[in-house]
XYZ file of C-alpha atoms in Angstrom:
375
model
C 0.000 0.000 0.000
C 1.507 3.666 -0.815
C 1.674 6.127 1.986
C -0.130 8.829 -0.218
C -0.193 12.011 1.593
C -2.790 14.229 0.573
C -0.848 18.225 1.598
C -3.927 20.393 1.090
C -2.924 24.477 1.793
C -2.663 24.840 5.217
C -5.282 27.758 4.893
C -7.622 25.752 3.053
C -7.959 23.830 6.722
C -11.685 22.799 6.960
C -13.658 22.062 10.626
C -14.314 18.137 10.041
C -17.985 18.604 11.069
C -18.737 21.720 9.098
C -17.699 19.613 5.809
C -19.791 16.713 6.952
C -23.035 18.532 7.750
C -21.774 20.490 3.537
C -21.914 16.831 2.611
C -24.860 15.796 4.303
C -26.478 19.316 2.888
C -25.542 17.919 0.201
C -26.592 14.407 -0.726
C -30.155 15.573 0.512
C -30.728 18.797 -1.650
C -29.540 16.285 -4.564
C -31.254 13.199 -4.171
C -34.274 12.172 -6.375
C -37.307 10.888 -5.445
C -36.277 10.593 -1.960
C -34.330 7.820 -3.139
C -30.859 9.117 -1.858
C -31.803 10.907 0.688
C -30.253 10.684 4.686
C -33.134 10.475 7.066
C -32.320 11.388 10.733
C -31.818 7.972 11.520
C -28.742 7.282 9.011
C -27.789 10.486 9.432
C -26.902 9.754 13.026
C -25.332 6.826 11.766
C -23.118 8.449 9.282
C -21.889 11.178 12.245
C -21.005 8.236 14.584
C -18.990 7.079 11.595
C -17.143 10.062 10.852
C -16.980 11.557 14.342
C -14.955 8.156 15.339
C -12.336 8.800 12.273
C -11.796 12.337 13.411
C -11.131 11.100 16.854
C -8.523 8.309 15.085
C -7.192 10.802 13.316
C -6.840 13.838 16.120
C -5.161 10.778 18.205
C -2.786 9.778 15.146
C -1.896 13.777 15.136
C -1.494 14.428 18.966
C -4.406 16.352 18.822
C -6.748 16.373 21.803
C -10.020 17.898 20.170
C -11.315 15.561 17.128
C -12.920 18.670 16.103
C -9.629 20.290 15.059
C -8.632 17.502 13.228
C -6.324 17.230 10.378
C -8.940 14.783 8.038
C -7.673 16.266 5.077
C -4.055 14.646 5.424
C -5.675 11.429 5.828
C -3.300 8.374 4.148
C -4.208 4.744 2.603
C -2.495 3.569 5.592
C -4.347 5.470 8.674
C -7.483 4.515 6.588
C -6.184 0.844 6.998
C -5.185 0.656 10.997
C -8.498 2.584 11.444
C -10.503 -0.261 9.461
C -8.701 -3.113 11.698
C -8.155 -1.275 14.927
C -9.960 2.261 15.808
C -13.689 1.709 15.364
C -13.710 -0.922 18.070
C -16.333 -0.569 20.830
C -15.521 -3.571 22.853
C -12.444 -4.743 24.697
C -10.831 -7.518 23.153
C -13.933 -7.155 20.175
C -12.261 -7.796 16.540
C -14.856 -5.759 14.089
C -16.657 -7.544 11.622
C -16.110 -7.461 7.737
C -19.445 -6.094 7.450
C -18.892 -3.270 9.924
C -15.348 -2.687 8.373
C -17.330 -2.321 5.275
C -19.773 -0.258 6.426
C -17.291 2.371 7.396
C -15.418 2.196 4.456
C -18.473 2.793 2.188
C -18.990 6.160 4.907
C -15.523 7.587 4.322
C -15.423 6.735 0.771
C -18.547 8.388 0.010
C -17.516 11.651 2.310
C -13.722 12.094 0.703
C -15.283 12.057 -2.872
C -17.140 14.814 -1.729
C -14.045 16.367 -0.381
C -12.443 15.752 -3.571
C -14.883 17.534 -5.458
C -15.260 20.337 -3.495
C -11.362 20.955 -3.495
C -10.428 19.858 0.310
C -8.481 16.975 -0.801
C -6.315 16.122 -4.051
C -7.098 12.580 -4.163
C -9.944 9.918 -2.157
C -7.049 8.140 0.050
C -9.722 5.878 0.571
C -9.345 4.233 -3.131
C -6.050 3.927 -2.927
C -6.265 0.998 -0.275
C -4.616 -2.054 -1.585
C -7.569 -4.427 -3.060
C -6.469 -7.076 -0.126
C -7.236 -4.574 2.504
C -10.648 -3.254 1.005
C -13.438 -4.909 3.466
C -15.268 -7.585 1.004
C -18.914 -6.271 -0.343
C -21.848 -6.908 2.266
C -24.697 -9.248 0.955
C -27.308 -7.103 0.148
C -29.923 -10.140 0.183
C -30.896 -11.810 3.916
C -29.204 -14.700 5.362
C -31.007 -16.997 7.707
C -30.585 -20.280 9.107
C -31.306 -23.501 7.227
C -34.177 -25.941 8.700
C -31.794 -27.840 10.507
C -30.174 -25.246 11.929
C -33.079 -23.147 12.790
C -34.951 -26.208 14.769
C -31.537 -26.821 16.570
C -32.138 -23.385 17.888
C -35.592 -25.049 19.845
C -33.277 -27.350 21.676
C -30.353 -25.556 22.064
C -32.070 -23.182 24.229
C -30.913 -21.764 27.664
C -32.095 -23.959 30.912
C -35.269 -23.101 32.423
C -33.435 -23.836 35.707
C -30.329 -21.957 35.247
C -28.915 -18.300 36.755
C -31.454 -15.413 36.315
C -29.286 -14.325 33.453
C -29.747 -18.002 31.294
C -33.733 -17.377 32.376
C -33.565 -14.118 30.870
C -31.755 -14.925 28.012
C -34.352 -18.195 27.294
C -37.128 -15.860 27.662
C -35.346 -13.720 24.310
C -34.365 -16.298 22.658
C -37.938 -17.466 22.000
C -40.002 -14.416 21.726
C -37.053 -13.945 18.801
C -37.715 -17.588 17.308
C -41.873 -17.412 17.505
C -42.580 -13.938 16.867
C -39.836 -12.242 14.777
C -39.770 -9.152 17.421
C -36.848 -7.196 15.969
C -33.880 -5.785 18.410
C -35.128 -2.737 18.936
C -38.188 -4.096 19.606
C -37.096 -6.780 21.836
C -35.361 -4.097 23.836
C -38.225 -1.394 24.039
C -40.315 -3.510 25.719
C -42.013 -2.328 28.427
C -43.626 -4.758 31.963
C -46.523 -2.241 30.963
C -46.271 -4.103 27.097
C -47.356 -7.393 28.770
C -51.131 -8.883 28.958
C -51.400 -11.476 32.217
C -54.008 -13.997 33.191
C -56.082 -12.442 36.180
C -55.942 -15.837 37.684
C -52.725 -17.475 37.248
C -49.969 -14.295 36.849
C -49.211 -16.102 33.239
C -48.323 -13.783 30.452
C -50.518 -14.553 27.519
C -49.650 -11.955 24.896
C -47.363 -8.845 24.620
C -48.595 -5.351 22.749
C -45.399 -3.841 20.554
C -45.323 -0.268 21.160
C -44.255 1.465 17.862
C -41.090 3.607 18.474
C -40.112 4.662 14.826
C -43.114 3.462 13.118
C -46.929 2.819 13.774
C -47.218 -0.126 11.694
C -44.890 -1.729 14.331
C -47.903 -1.395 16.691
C -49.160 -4.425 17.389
C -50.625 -7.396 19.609
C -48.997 -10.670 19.702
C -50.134 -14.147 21.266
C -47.643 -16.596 23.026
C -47.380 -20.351 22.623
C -47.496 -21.782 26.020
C -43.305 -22.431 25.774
C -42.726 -18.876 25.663
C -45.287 -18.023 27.960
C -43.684 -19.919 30.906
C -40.407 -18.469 29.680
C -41.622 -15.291 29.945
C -43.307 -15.638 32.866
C -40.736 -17.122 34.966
C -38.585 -14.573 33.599
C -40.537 -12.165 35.469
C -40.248 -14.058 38.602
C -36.109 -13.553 38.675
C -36.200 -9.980 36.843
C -36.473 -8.476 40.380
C -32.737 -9.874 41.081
C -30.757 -7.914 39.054
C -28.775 -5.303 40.414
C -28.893 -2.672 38.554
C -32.824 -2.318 39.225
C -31.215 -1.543 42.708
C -30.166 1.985 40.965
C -33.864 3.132 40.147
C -36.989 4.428 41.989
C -40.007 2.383 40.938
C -42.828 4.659 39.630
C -46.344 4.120 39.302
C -46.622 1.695 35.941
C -47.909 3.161 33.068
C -51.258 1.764 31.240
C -51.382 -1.358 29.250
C -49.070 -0.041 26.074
C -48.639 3.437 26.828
C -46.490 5.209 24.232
C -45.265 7.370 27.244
C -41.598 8.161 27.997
C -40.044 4.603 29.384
C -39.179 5.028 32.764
C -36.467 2.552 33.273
C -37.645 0.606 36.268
C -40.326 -0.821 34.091
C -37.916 -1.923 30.815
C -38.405 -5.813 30.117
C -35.406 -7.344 29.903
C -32.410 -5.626 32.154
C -29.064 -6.299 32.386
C -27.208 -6.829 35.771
C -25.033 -3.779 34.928
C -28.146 -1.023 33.779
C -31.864 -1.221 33.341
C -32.084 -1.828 29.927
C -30.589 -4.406 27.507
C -27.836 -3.008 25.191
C -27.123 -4.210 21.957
C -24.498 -5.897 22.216
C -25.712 -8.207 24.860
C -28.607 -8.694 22.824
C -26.418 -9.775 20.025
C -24.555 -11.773 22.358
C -27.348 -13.974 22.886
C -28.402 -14.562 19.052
C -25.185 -15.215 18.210
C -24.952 -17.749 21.338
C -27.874 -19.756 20.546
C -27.031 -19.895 16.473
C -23.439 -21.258 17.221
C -24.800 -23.561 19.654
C -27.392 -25.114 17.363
C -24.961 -24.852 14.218
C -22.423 -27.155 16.147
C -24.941 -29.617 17.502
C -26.138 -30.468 13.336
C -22.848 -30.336 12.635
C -22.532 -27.132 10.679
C -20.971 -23.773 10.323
C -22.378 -21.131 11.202
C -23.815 -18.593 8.554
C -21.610 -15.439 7.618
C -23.988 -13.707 10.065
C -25.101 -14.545 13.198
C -27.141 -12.403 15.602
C -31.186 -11.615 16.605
C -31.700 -10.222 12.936
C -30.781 -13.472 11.477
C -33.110 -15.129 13.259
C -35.965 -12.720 12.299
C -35.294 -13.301 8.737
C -35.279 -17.088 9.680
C -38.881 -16.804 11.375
C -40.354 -14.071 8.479
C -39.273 -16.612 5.685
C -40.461 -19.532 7.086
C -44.163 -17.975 7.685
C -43.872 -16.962 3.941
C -42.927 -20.592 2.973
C -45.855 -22.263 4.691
C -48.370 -20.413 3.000
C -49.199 -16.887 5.029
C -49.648 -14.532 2.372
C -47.060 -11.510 2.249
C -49.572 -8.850 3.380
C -50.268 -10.793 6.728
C -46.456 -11.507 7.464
C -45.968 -7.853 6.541
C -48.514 -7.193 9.223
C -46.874 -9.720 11.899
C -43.266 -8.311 11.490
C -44.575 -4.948 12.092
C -44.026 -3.497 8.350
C -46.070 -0.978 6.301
C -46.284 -3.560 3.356
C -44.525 -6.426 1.903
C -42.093 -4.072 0.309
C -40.465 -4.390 3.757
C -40.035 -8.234 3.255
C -37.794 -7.733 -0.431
C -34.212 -8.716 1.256
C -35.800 -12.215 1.495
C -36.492 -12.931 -2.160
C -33.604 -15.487 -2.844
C -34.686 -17.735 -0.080
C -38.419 -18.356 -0.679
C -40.304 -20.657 -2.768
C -41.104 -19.706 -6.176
C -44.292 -18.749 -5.350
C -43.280 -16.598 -2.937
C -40.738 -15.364 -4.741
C -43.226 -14.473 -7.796
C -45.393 -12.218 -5.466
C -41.870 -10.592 -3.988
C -41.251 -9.699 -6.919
C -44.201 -8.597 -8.594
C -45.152 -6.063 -5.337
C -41.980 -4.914 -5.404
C -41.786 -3.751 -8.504
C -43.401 -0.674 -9.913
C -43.893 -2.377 -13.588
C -44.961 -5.887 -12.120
C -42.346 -7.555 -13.860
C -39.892 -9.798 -12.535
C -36.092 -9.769 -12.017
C -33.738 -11.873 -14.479
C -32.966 -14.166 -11.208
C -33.074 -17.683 -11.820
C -33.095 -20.222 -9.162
C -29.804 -21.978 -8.648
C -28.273 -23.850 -6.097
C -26.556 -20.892 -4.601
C -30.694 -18.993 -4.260
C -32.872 -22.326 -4.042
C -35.245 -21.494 -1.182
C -34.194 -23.269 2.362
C -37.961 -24.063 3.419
């Protein structure tokens, strides 16, 4: 790789967060359609992104504020060591080829923008050796195979384990029968869940929409996850960190109200709420445990979204049409269900296609064995 210097005027020096809200600016006056355009939600995204490169940088310069960072001298080989080493958030955590790619795509996207505007000579970020550019992401879902995916029933945390292993059971199969998403797996609420007056059982939780109102809905429990759930709720009182907080009066039965964090789900023994990562932790737990019990490897990616895919595609396979799945996985239409095309039945795949297409036709993707639907 050539350490490529980019020596921009020393006058010419730009604020790092004054070009990115330019480029942001932007990519939103000049997108079409709405089609290219950063909602709040990616645009926080993108700012985590960059903010974490100007802190690599200002560190790689001796510089205490990020926000007086030199960006603009940026080489191949800072882009590099950042890629492998400075966008970790966890000790000891190696960052995945799809997050490595993910930032890549960011700073690419932002120093051809500098390069047109005049900050930079060159986009150091092309002139990475091919060997060190992150591999593409899959655009198209993965999920588990049948085998893998019923491993997952009896690979399950004990019922009679620490309160942690309860929690994480109770998770683990409100991800595997109902296709909650993360976020909504961690928004709920003890106000989200319906109880039988005479036994204490949970019978059904209500999803509180948080970025969209299709995502409001009301959801029935098999009796497995009911008794996961409700023992769950038995040991949830254990955890330290509910130590921390003052109880407050709970809120009505789905209240879209401000969550007061004595009354969030699923807690953690460290804060009253479930982070990501831990919620990762325990997808990626249970699909490596039932992966080595068939025999198998793993997919590419593992984690709670993989398993929603799983759950979505299988409903789709065995005959619920796309509208009501739509419906169940809190969606505003089967549009929502697209990244699962290449691993449905043909059928399936035909009405995919057709509603996801403004001229109903189809696209030129014939099923091989590398697309042949799993269910």
């Amino acid at each position: 790789m050539d350490q490529i210097e980019q020596k921009p005027n020393p006058r010419a020096w730009v604020c790092p967060f004054a070009f990115y809200d330019a480029w942001l600016a932007h990519q939103n006056e000049s997108a079409t359609n709405g089609r290219e355009a950063i909602n709040d939600r990616n645009s926080k995204s993108y700012r985590f992104i960059w903010q974490a490169w100007t802190k690599f940088v200002a560190a790689e310069q001796l510089i205490e504020d990020n926000h007086e960072a030199h960006w603009q001298m940026a080489t191949p080989v800072m882009i590099d060591s950042f890629l492998k080493t400075g966008m970790r958030r966890l000790k000891h955590d190696q960052p995945s080829e799809i997050s490595k790619r993910r930032y890549w795509t960011v700073l690419s996207r932002l120093y051809h923008f500098a390069q047109l505007k005049g900050h930079v000579a060159k986009n150091p970020v092309l002139d990475l050796a091919m060997g060190d550019v992150p591999p593409a992401e899959v655009s198209f879902a993965t999920i588990l195979n049948p085998s893998q995916f019923n491993a997952c029933f009896e690979c399950l945390p004990p019922d009679t384990g620490t309160a942690t292993q309860v929690r994480d059971r109770a998770i683990a199969l409100l991800l595997l029968t109902l296709a909650l998403s993360p976020e909504e797996i961690r928004n709920l609420g003890m106000q989200d869940l319906e109880r039988d007056m005479a036994t204490g059982r949970v019978t059904a939780i209500n999803v509180v929409p948080k970025r969209s109102v299709y995502q409001q809905r009301r959801m029935e429990l098999n009796a497995q996850s009911s008794d996961a759930l409700t023992f769950w709720l038995t040991q949830r009182h254990t955890f330290k960190s509910l130590m921390k907080v003052r109880p407050t009066e709970m809120p009505a039965l789905g209240a879209q109200t401000e969550r007061d964090p004595s009354t969030t789900l699923f807690v953690s023994q460290k804060s009253a709420y479930l982070t990501m990562d831990t919620l990762r932790q325990v997808g990626v737990d249970l699909i490596v445990r039932a992966c080595n019990k068939v025999g198998q490897e793993a997919p590419p990616r593992v984690g709670p979204q993989i398993i929603r895919n799983t759950v979505l595609t299988h409903w789709l396979n065995e005959g619920k049409e796309t509208g009501v799945v739509a419906k169940m996985a809190g969606l505003k239409n089967a549009k929502g269900l697209a990244h699962l095309i290449k691993v449905v039945k043909p059928d399936v795949r035909h009405k995919l296609a057709v509603g996801n297409r403004r001229d109903g036709t189809l696209p030129a993707a014939p099923i091989t064995e590398d697309n042949k639907p799993l269910f």
